[in-house]
């Protein structure tokens, strides 16, 4: 069953698609959309629907109890390997050639086919190390 295209959903999708490489808590999203008159409960409801549709990824950040969301349905994100910094939470796209070589080696050496659109590698970004 397709989701309803409400004003709230459109505002949320517009915000998330404008920040595909970033992780946000529901509270941060609600604060960013405050001027749109979108409640925190509406943000949670829409995030849940988007997650069920496979359009965003939910994750934790090292040491934080809060859940963070990243929009993964943006054109450049669908088949990308993501690198997520455990210190600052920044998410980056792995270079395409590097990702290709990594997935190729996994298939060749281990017989393992990596789902690039669903994979995140965790570590420290250049700014945090």
Tab-separated table of C-alpha atoms in Angstrom:
chain	number	residue	atom	x	y	z
A	1	UNK	CA	0.000	0.000	0.000
A	2	UNK	CA	1.618	3.306	-1.048
A	3	UNK	CA	2.057	5.977	1.609
A	4	UNK	CA	-0.041	9.094	1.511
A	5	UNK	CA	1.706	12.127	0.116
A	6	UNK	CA	0.962	14.616	2.869
A	7	UNK	CA	2.398	18.083	3.298
A	8	UNK	CA	4.371	16.764	6.276
A	9	UNK	CA	5.810	13.849	4.303
A	10	UNK	CA	6.772	16.138	1.427
A	11	UNK	CA	8.545	18.550	3.794
A	12	UNK	CA	10.378	15.663	5.491
A	13	UNK	CA	11.441	14.116	2.161
A	14	UNK	CA	12.592	17.503	0.900
A	15	UNK	CA	14.714	17.994	4.013
A	16	UNK	CA	16.187	14.470	3.986
A	17	UNK	CA	16.932	14.441	0.256
A	18	UNK	CA	18.810	17.712	0.707
A	19	UNK	CA	21.083	16.027	3.283
A	20	UNK	CA	21.701	12.474	2.020
A	21	UNK	CA	25.140	12.128	3.621
A	22	UNK	CA	24.068	13.179	7.096
A	23	UNK	CA	22.571	11.428	10.082
A	24	UNK	CA	19.820	13.131	12.069
A	25	UNK	CA	17.852	12.256	15.168
A	26	UNK	CA	14.070	12.608	14.990
A	27	UNK	CA	14.363	15.600	17.317
A	28	UNK	CA	16.911	17.308	15.040
A	29	UNK	CA	14.629	16.763	12.066
A	30	UNK	CA	11.628	18.128	13.963
A	31	UNK	CA	13.643	21.210	14.950
A	32	UNK	CA	14.725	21.740	11.327
A	33	UNK	CA	11.088	21.489	10.217
A	34	UNK	CA	9.693	23.575	13.078
A	35	UNK	CA	8.746	26.462	10.775
A	36	UNK	CA	6.731	24.013	8.649
A	37	UNK	CA	4.474	23.265	11.622
A	38	UNK	CA	5.421	19.580	11.775
A	39	UNK	CA	5.214	17.909	15.182
A	40	UNK	CA	7.733	15.467	16.594
A	41	UNK	CA	5.086	12.721	16.498
A	42	UNK	CA	4.493	13.379	12.771
A	43	UNK	CA	8.251	13.158	12.183
A	44	UNK	CA	8.412	9.805	14.002
A	45	UNK	CA	5.409	8.464	12.103
A	46	UNK	CA	6.837	9.453	8.726
A	47	UNK	CA	10.323	8.181	9.594
A	48	UNK	CA	8.819	4.826	10.505
A	49	UNK	CA	6.972	4.659	7.178
A	50	UNK	CA	10.083	5.659	5.206
A	51	UNK	CA	12.149	3.043	7.012
A	52	UNK	CA	9.545	0.369	6.222
A	53	UNK	CA	9.705	1.437	2.567
A	54	UNK	CA	13.494	1.034	2.586
A	55	UNK	CA	14.124	4.739	1.964
A	56	UNK	CA	16.158	5.420	5.055
A	57	UNK	CA	18.505	3.685	7.412
A	58	UNK	CA	18.244	3.813	11.180
A	59	UNK	CA	21.406	3.503	13.243
A	60	UNK	CA	22.989	4.295	16.572
A	61	UNK	CA	26.043	6.378	17.233
A	62	UNK	CA	28.791	5.140	19.535
A	63	UNK	CA	27.846	5.869	23.138
A	64	UNK	CA	24.596	7.646	22.248
A	65	UNK	CA	21.195	6.278	23.235
A	66	UNK	CA	19.469	8.263	20.519
A	67	UNK	CA	18.605	6.741	17.150
A	68	UNK	CA	19.760	8.473	13.966
A	69	UNK	CA	18.317	8.358	10.469
A	70	UNK	CA	19.930	8.698	7.059
A	71	UNK	CA	18.037	9.051	3.800
A	72	UNK	CA	19.248	6.387	1.385
A	73	UNK	CA	16.819	6.788	-1.497
A	74	UNK	CA	18.705	9.715	-3.022
A	75	UNK	CA	20.060	8.952	-6.478
A	76	UNK	CA	23.701	8.938	-5.379
A	77	UNK	CA	23.087	6.764	-2.300
A	78	UNK	CA	21.270	3.730	-3.631
A	79	UNK	CA	24.299	1.697	-4.668
A	80	UNK	CA	26.934	3.387	-2.533
A	81	UNK	CA	28.999	1.968	0.251
A	82	UNK	CA	28.825	4.364	3.170
A	83	UNK	CA	31.530	5.232	5.682
A	84	UNK	CA	30.211	6.391	9.047
A	85	UNK	CA	32.356	8.163	11.633
A	86	UNK	CA	31.728	6.779	15.106
A	87	UNK	CA	32.956	10.015	16.711
A	88	UNK	CA	31.176	12.839	14.849
A	89	UNK	CA	28.472	10.817	13.082
A	90	UNK	CA	29.362	12.129	9.640
A	91	UNK	CA	28.565	9.739	6.786
A	92	UNK	CA	30.503	9.685	3.528
A	93	UNK	CA	30.203	7.848	0.234
A	94	UNK	CA	33.106	5.540	-0.449
A	95	UNK	CA	34.897	6.302	-3.691
A	96	UNK	CA	33.207	4.275	-6.465
A	97	UNK	CA	36.384	2.591	-7.669
A	98	UNK	CA	37.417	1.643	-4.128
A	99	UNK	CA	33.947	0.225	-3.449
A	100	UNK	CA	34.055	-1.746	-6.705
A	101	UNK	CA	37.444	-3.260	-5.833
A	102	UNK	CA	36.338	-4.112	-2.294
A	103	UNK	CA	33.136	-5.838	-3.399
A	104	UNK	CA	35.020	-7.615	-6.184
A	105	UNK	CA	37.615	-8.937	-3.699
A	106	UNK	CA	34.926	-10.086	-1.259
A	107	UNK	CA	33.239	-12.012	-4.051
A	108	UNK	CA	36.481	-13.471	-5.345
A	109	UNK	CA	38.175	-14.380	-2.043
A	110	UNK	CA	35.201	-15.187	0.173
A	111	UNK	CA	32.392	-15.906	-2.279
A	112	UNK	CA	30.409	-13.167	-0.566
A	113	UNK	CA	28.207	-10.748	-2.496
A	114	UNK	CA	27.988	-7.465	-0.608
A	115	UNK	CA	24.775	-5.439	-0.821
A	116	UNK	CA	26.324	-2.036	-1.415
A	117	UNK	CA	23.100	-0.131	-0.811
A	118	UNK	CA	22.700	-1.687	2.626
A	119	UNK	CA	26.301	-1.619	3.823
A	120	UNK	CA	27.948	0.819	6.196
A	121	UNK	CA	31.558	0.672	7.367
A	122	UNK	CA	32.223	2.273	10.751
A	123	UNK	CA	35.419	3.986	11.855
A	124	UNK	CA	36.945	7.464	12.207
A	125	UNK	CA	36.806	10.093	9.480
A	126	UNK	CA	39.881	12.122	8.496
A	127	UNK	CA	38.765	15.055	10.694
A	128	UNK	CA	38.332	12.926	13.817
A	129	UNK	CA	41.327	10.607	13.711
